[in-house]
Short mmCIF file of C-alpha atoms in Angstrom, two decimals:
data_model
loop_
_atom_site.label_atom_id
_atom_site.label_comp_id
_atom_site.label_asym_id
_atom_site.label_seq_id
_atom_site.Cartn_x
_atom_site.Cartn_y
_atom_site.Cartn_z
CA MET A 140 81.73 -30.43 -14.97
CA ALA A 141 80.19 -26.97 -14.54
CA VAL A 142 77.12 -26.90 -12.02
CA PRO A 143 74.32 -24.64 -12.70
CA ILE A 144 74.07 -21.68 -10.37
CA ALA A 145 70.76 -20.62 -9.00
CA VAL A 146 69.52 -17.12 -10.07
CA LEU A 147 67.74 -14.91 -7.62
CA ASP A 148 64.14 -14.57 -8.44
CA CYS A 149 63.87 -11.20 -10.03
CA ASP A 150 60.14 -11.32 -10.30
CA LEU A 151 59.93 -11.56 -6.55
CA LEU A 152 62.48 -8.58 -6.09
CA LEU A 153 60.72 -6.36 -8.62
CA TYR A 154 57.03 -7.13 -8.20
CA GLY A 155 56.57 -8.83 -4.83
CA ARG A 156 54.36 -11.87 -4.21
CA GLY A 157 52.13 -12.75 -7.15
CA HIS A 158 52.66 -16.36 -8.30
CA ARG A 159 51.53 -19.62 -6.84
CA THR A 160 54.90 -21.41 -6.51
CA LEU A 161 58.53 -20.62 -7.03
CA ASP A 162 60.44 -22.91 -9.42
CA ARG A 163 63.92 -22.13 -8.11
CA PHE A 164 65.54 -25.23 -9.11
CA LYS A 165 65.02 -27.91 -11.87
CA LEU A 166 66.04 -31.49 -11.27
CA GLU A 167 66.43 -32.15 -14.99
CA ASP A 168 69.10 -29.38 -15.23
CA VAL A 169 71.63 -31.07 -13.20
CA THR A 170 73.37 -34.53 -13.21
CA ASP A 171 72.55 -37.44 -10.83
CA GLU A 172 76.30 -37.09 -9.58
CA TYR A 173 75.54 -33.58 -8.52
CA LEU A 174 72.25 -34.57 -6.76
CA VAL A 175 73.90 -37.36 -4.92
CA SER A 176 76.78 -35.25 -3.85
CA THR A 177 74.53 -32.34 -2.73
CA TYR A 178 71.40 -34.01 -1.65
CA GLY A 179 72.38 -37.49 -0.97
CA PHE A 180 70.06 -39.23 -3.50
CA PRO A 181 69.75 -39.72 -7.15
CA ARG A 182 67.00 -38.12 -9.32
CA GLN A 183 64.46 -41.00 -9.55
CA PHE A 184 64.51 -41.36 -5.85
CA ILE A 185 63.79 -37.68 -5.39
CA TYR A 186 60.94 -37.89 -8.04
CA TYR A 187 59.46 -40.77 -5.92
CA LEU A 188 59.40 -38.53 -2.84
CA VAL A 189 57.89 -35.78 -4.69
CA ASP A 190 55.06 -38.23 -5.89
CA LEU A 191 54.69 -39.60 -2.24
CA LEU A 192 54.72 -36.23 -0.33
CA GLY A 193 53.60 -33.85 -3.00
CA ALA A 194 49.90 -33.64 -1.69
CA SER A 195 51.05 -33.04 1.90
CA LEU A 196 53.59 -30.42 0.92
CA SER A 197 51.05 -28.54 -1.21
CA ARG A 198 48.62 -27.96 1.58
CA PRO A 199 46.81 -24.55 1.45
CA THR A 200 48.97 -21.78 2.65
CA GLN A 201 48.65 -18.02 3.40
CA ARG A 202 51.75 -17.33 1.42
CA SER A 203 50.84 -16.49 -2.17
CA ARG A 204 54.28 -17.59 -3.35
CA ALA A 205 54.42 -21.06 -1.76
CA ILE A 206 57.68 -23.13 -2.13
CA SER A 207 57.16 -26.09 -4.56
CA PRO A 208 57.09 -29.63 -3.03
CA GLU A 209 60.27 -30.48 -5.11
CA THR A 210 62.14 -27.59 -3.59
CA GLN A 211 60.95 -28.44 -0.09
CA ILE A 212 62.13 -32.08 -0.47
CA LEU A 213 65.62 -30.89 -1.79
CA ALA A 214 65.92 -28.52 1.14
CA ALA A 215 65.05 -31.18 3.65
CA LEU A 216 67.35 -33.89 1.98
CA GLY A 217 70.20 -31.24 2.05
CA PHE A 218 69.85 -30.79 5.69
CA TYR A 219 69.34 -34.54 6.60
CA THR A 220 72.49 -35.56 4.62
CA SER A 221 74.70 -32.67 5.53
CA GLY A 222 73.47 -31.53 8.92
CA SER A 223 73.77 -28.11 8.02
CA PHE A 224 71.59 -24.98 7.16
CA GLN A 225 74.53 -23.36 5.68
CA THR A 226 73.74 -20.38 3.31
CA ARG A 227 75.31 -22.31 0.24
CA MET A 228 72.69 -25.10 0.70
CA GLY A 229 69.71 -22.53 0.46
CA ASP A 230 71.61 -20.62 -2.42
CA ALA A 231 71.82 -23.90 -4.27
CA ILE A 232 67.90 -23.92 -4.51
CA GLY A 233 67.36 -20.31 -4.19
CA ILE A 234 65.74 -20.04 -0.73
CA SER A 235 66.72 -18.29 2.55
CA GLN A 236 67.83 -20.05 5.70
CA ALA A 237 64.56 -19.39 7.40
CA SER A 238 62.70 -21.09 4.39
CA MET A 239 65.04 -23.91 4.69
CA SER A 240 64.08 -24.48 8.20
CA ARG A 241 60.32 -24.39 7.25
CA CYS A 242 61.00 -26.78 4.51
CA VAL A 243 62.70 -29.37 6.76
CA ALA A 244 59.76 -29.02 9.26
CA ASN A 245 57.23 -29.62 6.56
CA VAL A 246 58.88 -32.61 4.98
CA THR A 247 59.78 -34.17 8.33
CA GLU A 248 56.13 -34.08 9.42
CA ALA A 249 55.11 -35.39 5.92
CA LEU A 250 57.55 -38.45 6.39
CA VAL A 251 56.43 -38.93 10.10
CA GLU A 252 52.82 -39.27 9.02
CA ARG A 253 53.83 -42.26 6.69
CA ALA A 254 56.15 -43.80 9.15
CA SER A 255 53.74 -46.94 9.83
CA GLN A 256 53.72 -47.37 6.07
CA PHE A 257 57.36 -48.00 5.80
CA ILE A 258 58.36 -49.16 9.32
CA HIS A 259 56.57 -52.16 10.33
CA PHE A 260 56.82 -56.01 11.12
CA PRO A 261 55.52 -58.36 8.38
CA LYS A 262 52.27 -59.96 9.12
CA ASP A 263 51.56 -62.62 6.51
CA GLU A 264 53.21 -66.14 7.08
CA ALA A 265 55.20 -66.32 3.92
CA THR A 266 57.03 -62.92 4.61
CA VAL A 267 57.64 -63.86 8.29
CA GLN A 268 59.22 -67.16 7.17
CA SER A 269 61.41 -65.41 4.68
CA LEU A 270 62.53 -63.05 7.41
CA LYS A 271 63.56 -66.09 9.62
CA ASP A 272 65.35 -67.65 6.69
CA ASP A 273 67.35 -64.59 5.99
CA PHE A 274 68.41 -64.23 9.52
CA TYR A 275 69.26 -68.08 9.66
CA GLY A 276 71.50 -67.69 6.61
CA LEU A 277 73.63 -65.19 8.44
CA ALA A 278 75.01 -67.42 11.21
CA GLY A 279 72.58 -70.26 11.77
CA MET A 280 70.39 -68.68 14.43
CA PRO A 281 66.91 -70.05 14.07
CA GLY A 282 63.51 -68.22 14.72
CA VAL A 283 64.89 -64.67 14.65
CA LEU A 284 62.36 -62.02 13.66
CA GLY A 285 64.54 -59.01 14.19
CA VAL A 286 67.62 -57.70 16.11
CA VAL A 287 66.93 -54.93 18.67
CA ASP A 288 69.31 -52.32 20.07
CA CYS A 289 69.40 -48.63 21.21
CA THR A 290 71.48 -45.81 19.94
CA HIS A 291 71.79 -42.20 21.12
CA VAL A 292 71.50 -39.14 18.99
CA ALA A 293 72.70 -35.68 20.36
CA ILE A 294 70.21 -32.85 20.83
CA LYS A 295 70.50 -29.51 22.44
CA ALA A 296 69.65 -29.11 26.11
CA PRO A 297 65.89 -28.55 26.46
CA ASN A 298 66.40 -26.28 29.50
CA ALA A 299 68.77 -26.13 32.28
CA GLU A 300 66.43 -27.76 34.83
CA ASP A 301 65.62 -30.89 32.81
CA LEU A 302 68.27 -33.52 33.39
CA SER A 303 66.14 -36.43 31.88
CA TYR A 304 67.97 -36.07 28.56
CA VAL A 305 71.46 -36.15 30.07
CA ASN A 306 73.09 -39.54 29.17
CA ARG A 307 75.89 -41.44 31.05
CA LYS A 308 78.46 -39.35 29.19
CA GLY A 309 77.02 -36.02 30.50
CA LEU A 310 75.61 -35.07 26.96
CA HIS A 311 71.93 -34.40 26.06
CA SER A 312 70.53 -37.04 23.82
CA LEU A 313 67.53 -39.18 22.60
CA ASN A 314 67.78 -42.84 23.35
CA CYS A 315 66.34 -44.48 20.19
CA LEU A 316 65.11 -48.12 20.27
CA MET A 317 65.14 -49.88 16.80
CA VAL A 318 64.60 -53.37 15.42
CA CYS A 319 65.85 -54.27 11.93
CA ASP A 320 65.83 -57.30 9.63
CA ALA A 321 68.83 -59.18 8.06
CA ARG A 322 69.18 -56.49 5.35
CA GLY A 323 68.99 -53.52 7.72
CA VAL A 324 65.39 -52.62 6.96
CA LEU A 325 63.86 -51.10 10.16
CA LEU A 326 60.86 -53.00 11.46
CA SER A 327 60.44 -50.74 14.46
CA ALA A 328 61.76 -47.28 15.61
CA GLU A 329 60.99 -45.41 18.72
CA THR A 330 63.01 -42.38 18.72
CA HIS A 331 61.69 -40.24 21.64
CA TRP A 332 63.12 -41.70 24.78
CA PRO A 333 65.08 -39.45 27.04
CA GLY A 334 68.86 -40.15 27.09
CA SER A 335 69.04 -40.72 30.75
CA LEU A 336 67.13 -43.99 30.38
CA PRO A 337 69.13 -47.15 30.20
CA ASP A 338 68.38 -49.49 27.39
CA TYR A 339 66.54 -52.12 29.47
CA THR A 340 64.16 -49.33 30.86
CA VAL A 341 63.48 -48.00 27.37
CA LEU A 342 62.52 -51.65 26.20
CA GLN A 343 60.45 -52.11 29.32
CA GLN A 344 58.32 -49.08 28.58
CA ALA A 345 58.37 -49.30 24.76
CA ALA A 346 55.40 -50.08 22.45
CA LEU A 347 57.59 -52.87 21.13
CA THR A 348 57.39 -54.92 24.38
CA SER A 349 53.46 -54.58 24.35
CA GLN A 350 53.52 -55.64 20.69
CA PHE A 351 55.38 -58.86 21.44
CA GLU A 352 53.76 -59.67 24.60
CA ASN A 353 50.20 -59.14 23.54
CA GLU A 354 50.08 -59.30 19.67
CA LEU A 355 52.96 -60.62 17.69
CA HIS A 356 54.41 -64.01 16.93
CA LYS A 357 54.62 -66.81 19.47
CA ASP A 358 56.99 -68.89 17.14
CA GLY A 359 60.03 -66.67 17.05
CA TRP A 360 61.94 -63.95 18.91
CA LEU A 361 64.12 -61.00 18.67
CA LEU A 362 67.79 -60.95 19.48
CA GLY A 363 69.15 -58.49 22.08
CA ASP A 364 72.46 -57.84 23.62
CA SER A 365 73.22 -58.19 27.32
CA SER A 366 71.90 -54.81 28.16
CA PHE A 367 68.36 -56.35 28.01
CA PHE A 368 66.57 -58.94 30.09
CA LEU A 369 66.07 -62.48 28.71
CA ARG A 370 62.39 -62.88 27.65
CA THR A 371 60.36 -65.56 25.98
CA TRP A 372 60.44 -63.39 22.83
CA LEU A 373 63.94 -61.86 23.36
CA MET A 374 67.02 -64.03 23.33
CA THR A 375 70.07 -62.49 24.88
CA PRO A 376 73.69 -63.98 25.11
CA LEU A 377 74.90 -66.19 28.02
CA HIS A 378 76.81 -64.33 30.54
CA ILE A 379 79.48 -66.95 31.09
CA PRO A 380 79.24 -69.76 28.39
CA GLU A 381 80.81 -73.09 29.48
CA THR A 382 79.96 -75.73 27.07
CA PRO A 383 80.66 -75.82 23.33
CA ALA A 384 77.02 -75.59 22.66
CA GLU A 385 76.86 -72.35 24.69
CA TYR A 386 79.85 -70.89 22.92
CA ARG A 387 78.28 -71.62 19.48
CA TYR A 388 75.16 -70.04 20.56
CA ASN A 389 76.86 -66.86 21.73
CA MET A 390 78.92 -66.71 18.48
CA ALA A 391 75.87 -67.13 16.26
CA HIS A 392 74.07 -64.56 18.49
CA SER A 393 76.83 -62.03 18.15
CA ALA A 394 77.26 -62.47 14.37
CA THR A 395 73.46 -61.98 13.71
CA HIS A 396 73.06 -59.08 16.23
CA ASN A 397 75.71 -57.18 14.55
CA VAL A 398 73.29 -56.34 11.73
CA ILE A 399 71.78 -53.61 13.85
CA GLU A 400 75.23 -52.01 14.63
CA ARG A 401 75.97 -51.97 10.86
CA THR A 402 72.39 -50.48 10.26
CA PHE A 403 73.18 -47.58 12.80
CA ARG A 404 76.39 -46.82 11.13
CA THR A 405 74.69 -46.74 7.72
CA ILE A 406 71.94 -44.47 8.99
CA ARG A 407 74.52 -42.00 10.65
CA SER A 408 76.74 -42.03 7.55
CA ARG A 409 73.84 -41.36 5.16
CA PHE A 410 72.18 -38.75 7.38
CA ARG A 411 74.81 -36.62 8.86
CA CYS A 412 72.49 -34.55 10.88
CA LEU A 413 72.36 -37.53 13.31
CA ASP A 414 76.08 -38.27 13.53
CA GLY A 415 77.02 -35.32 15.76
CA SER A 416 79.85 -34.03 13.45
CA LYS A 417 77.82 -30.80 12.81
CA GLY A 418 76.82 -30.56 16.46
CA THR A 419 73.62 -31.44 18.12
CA LEU A 420 70.16 -31.34 16.67
CA GLN A 421 69.13 -27.69 17.47
CA TYR A 422 65.38 -28.57 18.25
CA SER A 423 63.12 -29.54 21.06
CA PRO A 424 63.28 -33.19 21.86
CA GLU A 425 59.91 -33.79 20.15
CA LYS A 426 61.02 -32.17 16.94
CA SER A 427 64.41 -33.84 17.01
CA SER A 428 62.50 -37.21 17.62
CA HIS A 429 60.56 -36.48 14.48
CA ILE A 430 63.73 -35.74 12.42
CA ILE A 431 65.29 -38.99 13.48
CA LEU A 432 62.16 -40.94 12.70
CA ALA A 433 61.86 -39.13 9.21
CA CYS A 434 65.53 -40.28 8.53
CA CYS A 435 64.57 -43.78 9.49
CA VAL A 436 61.64 -43.72 6.94
CA LEU A 437 63.93 -42.38 4.27
CA HIS A 438 66.47 -45.19 5.17
CA ASN A 439 63.67 -47.84 4.48
CA ILE A 440 62.56 -46.17 1.33
CA SER A 441 66.11 -46.06 0.05
CA LEU A 442 66.47 -49.82 0.62
CA GLU A 443 63.29 -50.40 -1.28
CA HIS A 444 64.87 -48.53 -4.17
CA GLY A 445 68.03 -50.60 -4.11
CA LEU A 446 70.18 -48.11 -2.44
CA ASP A 447 71.34 -50.70 -0.05
CA VAL A 448 75.06 -50.55 0.05
CA TRP A 449 76.38 -50.78 3.59
CA SER A 450 78.07 -47.55 4.41
CA SER A 451 81.39 -47.03 6.22
CA PRO A 452 81.27 -45.99 9.92
CA ALA A 453 80.26 -42.40 10.47
CA THR A 454 82.86 -40.05 11.79
CA GLY A 455 80.81 -38.00 14.13
CA HIS A 456 81.41 -37.29 17.67
CA MET A 457 78.09 -38.64 19.03
CA GLU A 458 78.39 -42.44 19.51
CA GLN A 459 76.14 -44.66 21.66
CA PRO A 460 77.24 -44.28 25.28
CA GLU A 461 78.66 -47.37 26.62
CA GLU A 462 76.35 -48.81 29.28
CA GLU A 463 77.69 -49.70 32.64
CA TYR A 464 75.41 -52.38 33.36
CA GLU A 465 75.35 -55.79 35.19
CA GLN A 466 74.33 -58.69 33.24
CA MET A 467 70.74 -58.54 32.58
CA GLU A 468 69.77 -62.03 33.34
CA SER A 469 66.06 -62.93 33.51
CA MET A 470 64.21 -64.60 36.42
CA ASP A 471 61.65 -65.80 33.86
CA SER A 472 61.75 -69.56 33.99
CA GLU A 473 59.96 -69.90 30.77
CA ALA A 474 62.40 -67.73 28.93
CA CYS A 475 65.25 -69.68 30.39
CA ARG A 476 63.73 -72.90 29.32
CA ILE A 477 63.24 -71.59 25.75
CA ARG A 478 67.03 -70.62 25.43
CA GLN A 479 67.95 -73.93 26.90
CA GLU A 480 65.87 -75.74 24.39
CA LEU A 481 67.28 -73.71 21.53
CA LEU A 482 70.83 -74.59 22.84
CA LEU A 483 70.06 -78.33 22.89
CA THR A 484 68.15 -78.31 19.54
CA HIS A 485 70.43 -76.18 17.36
CA PHE A 486 73.75 -75.79 19.04
CA SER A 487 74.69 -79.11 20.72
#
């Protein structure tokens, strides 16, 4: 099927700046298939983003020919899903590479401003219970409020002297701490941690820990792998299971925790700017963190819109570095008691 080719804005070339916006590209002129293949999402999803972000993207500007919210969103989606500022992406909607970069910055900040609207733990009892029921249905693990893990995203070196972003593989990265529900919806996302920090240190310093120790639910827990310490609100696997109950607990834990790994793969597959196949994010750590968080917001919005098919693993070069850690067992006697009670009550 022929795809419409964008035409240079002749009015701009002949008469200079003089109109309020440039309508470079019309969504109604192309098929859903083209939009999905080029920008990663169908028409109705893009219309939703225009409604959601339009006011933020139409802020007063000194430029008399401002780029429309629709064009800005297409430019940003093109970058997020392809990881490229290639000329052909800008040509498709009639803007320069420099304008592409500004559009990505604008849309990223607009999405980050709305992160708490789309990424949060449920608070009402009925939704919390539904959350637990969904997890229990996966592998019989009771009381689960979310699964937590870290993943690394490659960034350019901030400067030659700053080694805090160098991870165990010798690459510069951000270590991102995330929690998801049984469907892969993100409930928490902290995307700013330097890549040199091991997972347990990230969690120790994270806002998530303060949430669970000071505010959140006392009748449930997160599931984390062996890179984290056992806590009253964080159940980890047993290091050396010995009894049938301990084996059953570990198997249920692993099957349930696997949801976060699938979520990471889905996010990397959908948002190729994060998967390393196009190289590192060429921004400062702060801006890179915002791009990751913007993609997390889009991930949750896409699930709200039924775009929830699990994707195949990404093919990028930047995978989570394998941690070389000793088993993070806790000296917290109350945490040990809770896990032992869980073993006796549900797995014996």
